[in-house]
Short mmCIF file of C-alpha atoms in Angstrom, two decimals:
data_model
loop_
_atom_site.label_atom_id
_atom_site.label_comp_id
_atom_site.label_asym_id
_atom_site.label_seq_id
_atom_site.Cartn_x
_atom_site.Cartn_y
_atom_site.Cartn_z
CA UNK A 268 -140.62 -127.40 -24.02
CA UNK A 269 -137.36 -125.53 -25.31
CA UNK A 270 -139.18 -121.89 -24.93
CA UNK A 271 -139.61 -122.67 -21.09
CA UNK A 272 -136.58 -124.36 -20.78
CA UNK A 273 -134.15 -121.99 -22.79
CA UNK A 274 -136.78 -118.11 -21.58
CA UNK A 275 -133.72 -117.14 -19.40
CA UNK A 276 -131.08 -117.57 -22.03
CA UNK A 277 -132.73 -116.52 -24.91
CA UNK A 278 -135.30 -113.42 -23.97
CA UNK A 279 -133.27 -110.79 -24.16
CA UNK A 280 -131.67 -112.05 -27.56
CA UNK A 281 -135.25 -112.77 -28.88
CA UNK A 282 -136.54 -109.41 -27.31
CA UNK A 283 -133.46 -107.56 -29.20
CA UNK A 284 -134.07 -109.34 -32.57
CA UNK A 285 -137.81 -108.82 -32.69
CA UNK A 286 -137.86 -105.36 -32.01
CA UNK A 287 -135.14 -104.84 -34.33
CA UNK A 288 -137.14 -106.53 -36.88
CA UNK A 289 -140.57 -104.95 -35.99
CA UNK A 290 -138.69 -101.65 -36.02
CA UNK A 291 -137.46 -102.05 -39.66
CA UNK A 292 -140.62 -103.31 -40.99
CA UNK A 293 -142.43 -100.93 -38.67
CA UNK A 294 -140.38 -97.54 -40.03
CA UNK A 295 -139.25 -99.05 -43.18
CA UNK A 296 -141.95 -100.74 -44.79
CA UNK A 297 -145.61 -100.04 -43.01
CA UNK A 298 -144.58 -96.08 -43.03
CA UNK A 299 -142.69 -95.67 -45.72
CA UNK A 300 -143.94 -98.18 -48.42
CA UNK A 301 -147.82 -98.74 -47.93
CA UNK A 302 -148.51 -95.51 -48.12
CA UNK A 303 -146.76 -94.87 -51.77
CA UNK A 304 -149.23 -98.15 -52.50
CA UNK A 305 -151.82 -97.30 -50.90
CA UNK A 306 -151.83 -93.91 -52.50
CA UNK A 307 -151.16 -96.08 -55.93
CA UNK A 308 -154.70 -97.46 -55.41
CA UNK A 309 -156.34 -94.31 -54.00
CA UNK A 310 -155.20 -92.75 -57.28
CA UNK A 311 -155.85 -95.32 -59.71
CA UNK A 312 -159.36 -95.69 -57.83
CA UNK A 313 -159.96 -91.85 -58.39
CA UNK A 314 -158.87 -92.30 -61.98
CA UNK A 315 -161.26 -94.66 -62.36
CA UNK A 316 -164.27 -92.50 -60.60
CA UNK A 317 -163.10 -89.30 -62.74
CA UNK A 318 -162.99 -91.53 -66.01
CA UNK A 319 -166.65 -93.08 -65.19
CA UNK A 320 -168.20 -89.43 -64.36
CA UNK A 321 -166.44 -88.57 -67.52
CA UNK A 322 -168.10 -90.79 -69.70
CA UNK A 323 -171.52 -90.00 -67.45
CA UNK A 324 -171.47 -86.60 -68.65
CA UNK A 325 -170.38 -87.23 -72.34
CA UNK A 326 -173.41 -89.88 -72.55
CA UNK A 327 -175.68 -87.31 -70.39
CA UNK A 328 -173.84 -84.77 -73.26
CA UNK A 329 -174.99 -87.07 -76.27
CA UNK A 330 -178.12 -87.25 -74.75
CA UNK A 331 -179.04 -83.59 -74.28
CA UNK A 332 -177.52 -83.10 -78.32
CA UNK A 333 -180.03 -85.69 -79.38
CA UNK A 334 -182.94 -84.46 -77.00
CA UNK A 335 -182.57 -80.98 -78.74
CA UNK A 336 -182.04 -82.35 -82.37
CA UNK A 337 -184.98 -84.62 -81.88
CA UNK A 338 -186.88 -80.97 -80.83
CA UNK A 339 -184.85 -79.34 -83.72
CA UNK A 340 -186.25 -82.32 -86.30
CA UNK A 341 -190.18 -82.13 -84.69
CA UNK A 342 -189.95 -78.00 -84.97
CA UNK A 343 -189.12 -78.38 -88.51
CA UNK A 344 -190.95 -81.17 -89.69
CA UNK A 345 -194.57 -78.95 -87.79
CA UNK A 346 -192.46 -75.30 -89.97
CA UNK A 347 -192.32 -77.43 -93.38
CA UNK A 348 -195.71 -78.61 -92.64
CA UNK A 349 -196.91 -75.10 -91.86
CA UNK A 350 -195.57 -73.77 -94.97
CA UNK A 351 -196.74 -76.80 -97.16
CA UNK A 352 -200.15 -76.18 -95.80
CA UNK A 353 -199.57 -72.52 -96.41
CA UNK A 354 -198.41 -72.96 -99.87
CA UNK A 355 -201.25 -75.46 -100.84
CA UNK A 356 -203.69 -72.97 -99.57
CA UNK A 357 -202.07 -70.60 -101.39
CA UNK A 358 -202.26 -72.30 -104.59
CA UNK A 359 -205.78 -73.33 -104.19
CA UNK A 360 -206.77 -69.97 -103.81
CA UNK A 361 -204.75 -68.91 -107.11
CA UNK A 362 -206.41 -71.93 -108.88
CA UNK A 363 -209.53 -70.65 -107.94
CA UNK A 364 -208.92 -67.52 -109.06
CA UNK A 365 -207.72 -68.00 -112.10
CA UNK A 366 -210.38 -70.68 -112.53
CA UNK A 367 -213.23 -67.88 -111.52
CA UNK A 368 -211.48 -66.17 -114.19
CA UNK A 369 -211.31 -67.92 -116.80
CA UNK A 370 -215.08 -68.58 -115.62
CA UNK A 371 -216.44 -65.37 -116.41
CA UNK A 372 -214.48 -64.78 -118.99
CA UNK A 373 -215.71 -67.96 -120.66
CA UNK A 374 -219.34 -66.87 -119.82
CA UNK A 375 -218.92 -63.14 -121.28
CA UNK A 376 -218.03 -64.62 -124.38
CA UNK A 377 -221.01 -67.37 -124.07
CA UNK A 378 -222.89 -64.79 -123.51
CA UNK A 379 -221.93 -62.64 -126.30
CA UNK A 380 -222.25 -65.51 -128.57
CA UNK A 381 -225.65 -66.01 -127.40
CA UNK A 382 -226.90 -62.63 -128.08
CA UNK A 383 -225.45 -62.85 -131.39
CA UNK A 384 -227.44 -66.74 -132.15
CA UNK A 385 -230.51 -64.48 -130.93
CA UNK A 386 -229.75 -61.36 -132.97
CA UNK A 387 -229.04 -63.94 -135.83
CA UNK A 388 -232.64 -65.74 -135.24
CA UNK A 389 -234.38 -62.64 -135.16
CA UNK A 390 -232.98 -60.95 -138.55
CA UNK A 391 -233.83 -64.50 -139.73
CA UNK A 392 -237.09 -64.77 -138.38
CA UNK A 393 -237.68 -61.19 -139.80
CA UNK A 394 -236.28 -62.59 -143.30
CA UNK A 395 -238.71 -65.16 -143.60
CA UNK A 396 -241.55 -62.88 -142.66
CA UNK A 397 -240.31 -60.95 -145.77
CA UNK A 398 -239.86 -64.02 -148.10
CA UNK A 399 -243.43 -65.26 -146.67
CA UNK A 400 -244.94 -61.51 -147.13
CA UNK A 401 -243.78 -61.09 -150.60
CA UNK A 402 -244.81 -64.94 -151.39
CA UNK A 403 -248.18 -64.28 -149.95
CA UNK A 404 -248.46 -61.07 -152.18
CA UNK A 405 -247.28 -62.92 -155.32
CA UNK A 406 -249.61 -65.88 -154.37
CA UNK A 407 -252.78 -63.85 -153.69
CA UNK A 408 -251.78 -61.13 -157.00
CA UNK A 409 -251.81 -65.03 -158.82
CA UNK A 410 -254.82 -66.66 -157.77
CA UNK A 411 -257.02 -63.50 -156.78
CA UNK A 412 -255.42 -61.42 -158.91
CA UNK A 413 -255.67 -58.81 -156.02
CA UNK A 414 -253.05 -56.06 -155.48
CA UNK A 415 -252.53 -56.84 -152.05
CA UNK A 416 -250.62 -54.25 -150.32
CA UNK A 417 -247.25 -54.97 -148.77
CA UNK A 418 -247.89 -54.03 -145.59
CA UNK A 419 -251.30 -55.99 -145.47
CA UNK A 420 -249.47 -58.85 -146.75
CA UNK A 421 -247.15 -58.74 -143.81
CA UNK A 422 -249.93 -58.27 -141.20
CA UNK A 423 -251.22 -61.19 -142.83
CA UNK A 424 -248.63 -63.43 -142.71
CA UNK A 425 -247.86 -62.37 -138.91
CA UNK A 426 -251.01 -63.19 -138.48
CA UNK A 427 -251.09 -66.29 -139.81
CA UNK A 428 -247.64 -67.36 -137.78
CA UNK A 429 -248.95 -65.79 -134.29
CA UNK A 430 -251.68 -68.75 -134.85
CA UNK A 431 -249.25 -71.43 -135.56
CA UNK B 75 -138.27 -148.97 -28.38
CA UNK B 76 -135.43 -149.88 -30.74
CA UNK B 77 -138.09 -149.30 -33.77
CA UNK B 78 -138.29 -145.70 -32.00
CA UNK B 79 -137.67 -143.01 -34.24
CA UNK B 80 -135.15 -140.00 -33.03
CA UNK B 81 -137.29 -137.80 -34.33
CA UNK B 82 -138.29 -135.21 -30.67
CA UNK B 83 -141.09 -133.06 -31.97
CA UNK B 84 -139.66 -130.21 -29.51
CA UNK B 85 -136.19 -129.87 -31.06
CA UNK B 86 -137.57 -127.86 -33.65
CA UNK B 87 -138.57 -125.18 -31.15
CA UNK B 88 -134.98 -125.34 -29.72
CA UNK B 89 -132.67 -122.07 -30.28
CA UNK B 90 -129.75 -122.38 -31.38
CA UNK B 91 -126.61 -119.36 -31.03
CA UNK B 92 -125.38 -119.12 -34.37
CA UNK B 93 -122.74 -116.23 -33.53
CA UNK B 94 -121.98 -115.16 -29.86
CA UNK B 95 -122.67 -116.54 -26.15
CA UNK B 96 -125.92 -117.74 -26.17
CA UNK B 97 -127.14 -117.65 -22.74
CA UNK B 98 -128.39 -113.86 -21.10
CA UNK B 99 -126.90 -111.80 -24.00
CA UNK B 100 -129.09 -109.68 -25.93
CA UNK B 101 -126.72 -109.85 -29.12
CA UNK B 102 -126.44 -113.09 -29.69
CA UNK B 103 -127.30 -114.39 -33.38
CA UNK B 104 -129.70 -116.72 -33.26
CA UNK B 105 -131.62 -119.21 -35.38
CA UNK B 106 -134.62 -117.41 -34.52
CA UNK B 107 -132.87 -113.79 -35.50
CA UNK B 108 -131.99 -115.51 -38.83
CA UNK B 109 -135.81 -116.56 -39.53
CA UNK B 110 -136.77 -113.24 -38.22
CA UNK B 111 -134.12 -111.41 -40.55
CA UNK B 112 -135.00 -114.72 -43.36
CA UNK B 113 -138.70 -112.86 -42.58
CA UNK B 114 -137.94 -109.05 -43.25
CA UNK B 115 -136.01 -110.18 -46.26
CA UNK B 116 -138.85 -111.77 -47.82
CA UNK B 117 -141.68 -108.93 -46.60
CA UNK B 118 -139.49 -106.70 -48.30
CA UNK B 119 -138.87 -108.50 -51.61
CA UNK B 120 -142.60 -108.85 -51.62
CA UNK B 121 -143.44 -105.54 -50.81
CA UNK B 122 -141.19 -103.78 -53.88
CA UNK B 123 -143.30 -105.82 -56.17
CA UNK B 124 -146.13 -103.53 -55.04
CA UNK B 125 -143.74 -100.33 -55.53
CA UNK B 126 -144.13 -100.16 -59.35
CA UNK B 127 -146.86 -98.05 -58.89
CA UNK B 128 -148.12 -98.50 -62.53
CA UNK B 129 -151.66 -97.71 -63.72
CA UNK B 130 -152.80 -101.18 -64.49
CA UNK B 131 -150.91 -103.49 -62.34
CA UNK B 132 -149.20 -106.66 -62.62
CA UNK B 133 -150.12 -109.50 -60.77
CA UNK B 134 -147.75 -109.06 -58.15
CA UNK B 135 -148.19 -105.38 -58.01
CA UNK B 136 -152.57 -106.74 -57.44
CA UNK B 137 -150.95 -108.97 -54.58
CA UNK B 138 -149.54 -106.37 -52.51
CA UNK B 139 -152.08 -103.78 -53.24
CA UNK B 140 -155.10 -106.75 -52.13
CA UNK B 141 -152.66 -107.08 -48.95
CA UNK B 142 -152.76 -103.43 -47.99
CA UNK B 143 -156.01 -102.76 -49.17
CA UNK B 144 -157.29 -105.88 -47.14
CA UNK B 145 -155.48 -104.66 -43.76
CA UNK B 146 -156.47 -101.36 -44.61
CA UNK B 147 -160.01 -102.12 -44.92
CA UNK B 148 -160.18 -104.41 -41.85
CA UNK B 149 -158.48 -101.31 -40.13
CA UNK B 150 -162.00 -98.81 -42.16
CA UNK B 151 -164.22 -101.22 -40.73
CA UNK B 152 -163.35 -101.59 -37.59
CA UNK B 153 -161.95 -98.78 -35.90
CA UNK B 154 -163.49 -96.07 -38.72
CA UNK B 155 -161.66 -93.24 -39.99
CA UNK B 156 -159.15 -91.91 -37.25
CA UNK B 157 -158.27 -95.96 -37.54
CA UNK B 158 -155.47 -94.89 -40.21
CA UNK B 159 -153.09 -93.64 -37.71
CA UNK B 160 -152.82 -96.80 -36.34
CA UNK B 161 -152.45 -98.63 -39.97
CA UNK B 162 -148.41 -99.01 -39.91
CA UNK B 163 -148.88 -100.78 -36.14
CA UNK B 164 -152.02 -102.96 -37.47
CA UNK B 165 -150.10 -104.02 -40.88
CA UNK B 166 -147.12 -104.69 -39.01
CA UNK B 167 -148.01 -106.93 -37.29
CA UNK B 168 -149.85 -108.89 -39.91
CA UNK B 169 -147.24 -109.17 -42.18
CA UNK B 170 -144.89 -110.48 -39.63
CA UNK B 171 -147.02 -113.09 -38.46
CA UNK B 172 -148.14 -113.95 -42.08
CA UNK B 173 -145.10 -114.30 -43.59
CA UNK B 174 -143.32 -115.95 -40.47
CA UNK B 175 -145.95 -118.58 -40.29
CA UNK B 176 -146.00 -119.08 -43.62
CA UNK B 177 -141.83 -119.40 -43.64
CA UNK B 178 -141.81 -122.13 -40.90
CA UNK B 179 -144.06 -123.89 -42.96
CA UNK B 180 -142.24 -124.07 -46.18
CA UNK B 181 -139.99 -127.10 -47.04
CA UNK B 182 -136.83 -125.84 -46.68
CA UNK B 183 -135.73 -128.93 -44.42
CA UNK B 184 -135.25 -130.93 -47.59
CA UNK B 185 -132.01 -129.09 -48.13
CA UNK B 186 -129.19 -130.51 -46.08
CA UNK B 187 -128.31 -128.43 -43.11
CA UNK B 188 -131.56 -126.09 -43.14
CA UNK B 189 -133.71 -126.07 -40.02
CA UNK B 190 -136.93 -123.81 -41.02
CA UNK B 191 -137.76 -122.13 -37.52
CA UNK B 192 -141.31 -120.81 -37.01
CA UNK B 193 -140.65 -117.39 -35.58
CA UNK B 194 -144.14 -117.34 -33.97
CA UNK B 195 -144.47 -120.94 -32.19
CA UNK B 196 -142.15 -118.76 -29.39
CA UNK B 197 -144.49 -117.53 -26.71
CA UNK B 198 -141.33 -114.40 -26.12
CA UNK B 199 -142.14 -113.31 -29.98
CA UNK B 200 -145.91 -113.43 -29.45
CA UNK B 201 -146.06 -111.96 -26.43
CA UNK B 202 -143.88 -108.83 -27.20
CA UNK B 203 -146.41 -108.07 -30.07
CA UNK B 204 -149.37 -108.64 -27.65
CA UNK B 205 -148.10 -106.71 -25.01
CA UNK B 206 -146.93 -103.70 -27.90
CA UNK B 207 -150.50 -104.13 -29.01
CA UNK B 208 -152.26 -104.06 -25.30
CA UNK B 209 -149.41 -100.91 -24.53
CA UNK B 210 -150.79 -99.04 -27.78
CA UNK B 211 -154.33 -99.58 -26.26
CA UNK B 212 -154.23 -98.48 -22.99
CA UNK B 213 -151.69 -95.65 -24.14
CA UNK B 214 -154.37 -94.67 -26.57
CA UNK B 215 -157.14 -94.81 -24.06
CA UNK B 216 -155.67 -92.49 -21.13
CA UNK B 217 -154.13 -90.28 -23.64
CA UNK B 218 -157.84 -89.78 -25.58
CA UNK B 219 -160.19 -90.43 -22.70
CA UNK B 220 -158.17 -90.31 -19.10
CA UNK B 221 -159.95 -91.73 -16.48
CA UNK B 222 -162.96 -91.85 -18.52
CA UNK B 223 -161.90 -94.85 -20.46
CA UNK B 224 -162.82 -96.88 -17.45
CA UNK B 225 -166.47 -96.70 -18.36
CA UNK B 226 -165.45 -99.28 -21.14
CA UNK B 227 -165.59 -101.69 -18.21
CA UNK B 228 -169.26 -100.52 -17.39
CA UNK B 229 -171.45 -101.41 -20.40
CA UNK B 230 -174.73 -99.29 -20.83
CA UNK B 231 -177.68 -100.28 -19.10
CA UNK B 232 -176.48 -102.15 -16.29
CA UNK B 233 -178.13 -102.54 -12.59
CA UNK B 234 -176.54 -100.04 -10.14
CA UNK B 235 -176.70 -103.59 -7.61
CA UNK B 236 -174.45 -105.27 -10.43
CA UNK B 237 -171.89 -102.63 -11.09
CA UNK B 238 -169.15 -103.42 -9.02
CA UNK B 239 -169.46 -107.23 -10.16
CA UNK B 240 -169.41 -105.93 -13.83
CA UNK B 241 -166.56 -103.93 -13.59
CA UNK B 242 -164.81 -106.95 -11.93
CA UNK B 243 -165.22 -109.07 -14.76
CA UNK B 244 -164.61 -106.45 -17.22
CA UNK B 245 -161.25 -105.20 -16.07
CA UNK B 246 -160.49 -108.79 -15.84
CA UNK B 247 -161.61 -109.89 -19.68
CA UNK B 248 -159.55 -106.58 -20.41
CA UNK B 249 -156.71 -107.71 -18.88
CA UNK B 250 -157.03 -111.04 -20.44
CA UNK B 251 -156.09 -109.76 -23.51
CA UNK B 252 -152.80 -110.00 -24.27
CA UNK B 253 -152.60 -112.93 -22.79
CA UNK B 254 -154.86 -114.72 -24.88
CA UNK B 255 -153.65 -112.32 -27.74
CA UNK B 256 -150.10 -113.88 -27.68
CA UNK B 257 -151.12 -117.70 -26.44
CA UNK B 258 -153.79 -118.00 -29.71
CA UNK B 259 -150.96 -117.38 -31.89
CA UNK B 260 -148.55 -119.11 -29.81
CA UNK B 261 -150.57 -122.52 -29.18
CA UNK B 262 -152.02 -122.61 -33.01
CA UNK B 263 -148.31 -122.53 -33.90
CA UNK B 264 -146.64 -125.14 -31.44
CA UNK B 265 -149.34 -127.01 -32.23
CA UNK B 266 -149.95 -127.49 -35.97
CA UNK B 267 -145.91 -127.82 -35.76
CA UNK B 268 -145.69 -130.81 -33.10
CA UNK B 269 -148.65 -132.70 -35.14
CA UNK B 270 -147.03 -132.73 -38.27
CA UNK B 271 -143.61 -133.90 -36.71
CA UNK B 272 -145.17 -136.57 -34.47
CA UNK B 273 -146.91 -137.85 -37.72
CA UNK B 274 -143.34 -137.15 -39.44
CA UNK B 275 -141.86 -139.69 -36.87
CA UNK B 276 -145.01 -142.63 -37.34
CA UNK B 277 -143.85 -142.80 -40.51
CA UNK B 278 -140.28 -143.27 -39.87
CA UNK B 279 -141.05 -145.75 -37.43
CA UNK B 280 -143.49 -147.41 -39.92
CA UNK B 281 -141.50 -148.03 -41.95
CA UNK B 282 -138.60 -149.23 -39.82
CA UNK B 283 -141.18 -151.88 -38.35
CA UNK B 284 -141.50 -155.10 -39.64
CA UNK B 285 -144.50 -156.32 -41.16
CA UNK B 286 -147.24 -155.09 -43.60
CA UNK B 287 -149.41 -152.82 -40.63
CA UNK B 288 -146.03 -150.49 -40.27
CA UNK B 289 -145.88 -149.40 -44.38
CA UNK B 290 -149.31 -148.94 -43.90
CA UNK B 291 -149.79 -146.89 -41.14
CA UNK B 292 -146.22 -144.72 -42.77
CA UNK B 293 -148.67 -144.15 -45.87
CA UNK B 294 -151.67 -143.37 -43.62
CA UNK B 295 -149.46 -140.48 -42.10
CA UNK B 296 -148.08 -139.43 -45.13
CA UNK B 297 -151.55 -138.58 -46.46
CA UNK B 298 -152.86 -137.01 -42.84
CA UNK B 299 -149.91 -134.58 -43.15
CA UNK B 300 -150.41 -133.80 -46.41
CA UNK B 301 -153.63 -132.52 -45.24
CA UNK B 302 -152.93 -131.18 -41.90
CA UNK B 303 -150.05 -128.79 -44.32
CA UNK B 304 -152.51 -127.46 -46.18
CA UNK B 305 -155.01 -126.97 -43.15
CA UNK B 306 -151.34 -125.30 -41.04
CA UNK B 307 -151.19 -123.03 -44.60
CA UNK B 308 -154.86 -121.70 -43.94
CA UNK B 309 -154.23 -121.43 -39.99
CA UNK B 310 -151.10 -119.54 -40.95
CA UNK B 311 -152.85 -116.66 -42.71
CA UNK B 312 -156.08 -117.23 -40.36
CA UNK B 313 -153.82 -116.80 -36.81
CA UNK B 314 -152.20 -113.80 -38.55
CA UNK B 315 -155.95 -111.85 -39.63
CA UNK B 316 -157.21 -112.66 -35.77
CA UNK B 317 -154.47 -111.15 -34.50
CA UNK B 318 -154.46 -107.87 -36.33
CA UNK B 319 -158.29 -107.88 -36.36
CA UNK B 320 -158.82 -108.13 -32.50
CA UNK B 321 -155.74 -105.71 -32.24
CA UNK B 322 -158.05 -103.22 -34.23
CA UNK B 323 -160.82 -104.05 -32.34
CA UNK B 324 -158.91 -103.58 -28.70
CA UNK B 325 -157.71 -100.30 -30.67
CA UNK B 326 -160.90 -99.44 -31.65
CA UNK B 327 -162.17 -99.55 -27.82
CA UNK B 328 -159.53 -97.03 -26.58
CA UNK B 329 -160.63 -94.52 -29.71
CA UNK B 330 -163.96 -94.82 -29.67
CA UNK B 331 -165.09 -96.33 -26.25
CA UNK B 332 -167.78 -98.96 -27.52
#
């Protein structure tokens, strides 16, 4: 085996080399390069953390916005319902009003009307009592040939339509 | 024997001076320094593709950032947070082994005159990495704990009748350590590597030998190699995880103390 056979002659160049090497990749790589990569991948890793809590908040952001418009669109939607209610209250009340109104108003003159159908019935209720009086005078001054009185003649003939 | 390839599955573990007196002097370039230097070269190219430090990353910027991030992570796991003092150490180490296992194992023998060496089948390169790793421990352990960080060798809860047995065998399993450390790496290495070039040679010889059985066994050992490659490709990056994991782990018992 040539690394039994050759230890003596070669240890001390192998020893020399290796550390030599080991030194160089020791000081010049390990220390001085890894860490410029490894902070390369510490920084891209934080980048990437920061980025994602970023885009946490602006979706936790978006959220809140549409939790309070949602809110904002409920609070309005119960106002405009409010004042629709209000408003058709409001109108009822005016329709009834004017409807009461109008009502009584309606009825006055009804009423008035009335008064004047009854006023009108009675003046001609008290004409016919005339016509009948002066018919029943001319009739009875005809037949009887009797003077009747004008006032009997009316009692008569009220008389006569109290029976009917 | 005249059928008998030339193929010796050690040579490729031989050293070789390429500049200077080989034998006792410390200076002396090897073929092992070149692998080792072939090694840093290539750690290096691939580590500035990682160094564009852009936003969204490329795909080779996402390979060196998954390597760091997965020693880094082992490193989280298992020793917790003071662990990232001892990152540079931990990733070190990995990428050595990784990308010197995975260099020995790349073709480059098909071009003329190239010898791929496997920095880590040499029980001298393993073992100066264990014993760095075991120093760092017990270094760690005195420093943080003094002569408290012997009660890692008495586990909670045991018999007062047992104790000195217990801390027998647990100074001993502690001292085991970088032994087995360095020979796991070592053996998997010098192992996988000696396969492959003893099943290299059966099909030289196969097909030197006369007759239909020696083509056949030649094909036979083309297609086992094929396989044991891609089984030395996941040992490569598997040797090179266990030894920075049970590194951590060892470093994690002089930090925390179980």
């Amino acid at each position: 085996m040539p690394q039994i056979n050759q230890l003596s002659d070669v240890l001390y160049s192998q020893l020399f080399w290796l550390l030599l090497t080991l030194a160089i990749i020791y000081f010049g790589i390990a220390k001085a390069m890894v860490p410029k990569i490894q902070s390369t991948v510490d920084a891209r890793s934080a980048r990437i953390t920061d980025d994602l809590a970023a885009a946490e908040a602006a979706r936790r952001g978006a959220d809140a916005t549409e939790e309070a418009y949602r809110a904002r669109m409920a609070e309005s939607r119960t106002e405009a319902l409010k004042v629709t209610g209000a408003a058709k209250q409001e109108s009822a009340r005016a329709t009834e009003a004017r409807v009461a109104e109008a009502d009584s108003v309606t009825r006055e003159k009804v009423e008035a009307a009335e008064a004047r159908l009854r006023a009108a019935t009675v003046a001609a209720l008290a004409d016919i009592e005339n016509v009948a009086a002066e018919a029943a005078q001319e009739m009875v001054a005809k037949l009887a040939g009797v003077n009747v009185g004008r006032d009997e003649a009316a009692g008569a003939v009220k008389a006569a339509m109290a029976d009917d | 024997m005249a059928a008998e390839s030339t193929i010796d599955p050690m040579h490729q573990f031989q050293i070789d001076s390429l500049a200077g007196e080989l034998a006792g002097n410390p200076f002396a370039f090897t073929n092992s320094a070149l692998w080792m230097l072939i090694v840093l070269g290539s750690i290096y190219l691939f580590m500035l593709g990682g160094m564009k430090r852009e936003l969204v990353p490329g795909r080779w910027q996402v390979m060196v950032e998954g390597l760091t991030g997965f020693v880094t992570s082992m490193i989280d796991s298992s020793i917790g947070p003071e662990g990232r003092k001892y990152l540079p150490w931990v990733f070190t180490i990995f990428i050595f082994i990784l990308f010197a296992n995975l260099m020995g194992l790349m073709p480059f023998g098909v071009i003329p005159g190239v010898h791929p060496f496997t920095v880590t089948s040499q029980f001298t390169i393993t073992g100066v990495m264990a014993i760095i790793s075991f120093s760092i421990v017990l270094i760690v352990g005195f420093w943080r704990h003094g002569f408290h960080f012997f009660s890692l060798f008495v586990p909670h809860g045991t018999p007062k009748l047992l104790l000195p047995l217990i801390f027998l065998i647990e100074l001993l399993s502690f001292l085991v350590r970088p032994f087995s450390l360095a020979l796991r790496l070592f053996v998997a290495m010098i192992a996988g590597h000696i396969l492959m070039k003893v099943f290299a040679s059966f099909i030289v010889s196969g097909l030197n030998a006369e007759g239909a059985t020696g083509p056949a066994v030649a094909l036979l050992s083309f297609l086992f190699i094929a396989g044991v490659s891609a089984l030395e490709l996941l040992v490569a990056a598997i040797q090179a995880y266990v030894f920075a994991l049970l590194t951590s782990l060892y470093i994690n018992d002089a930090v925390n103390l179980h």
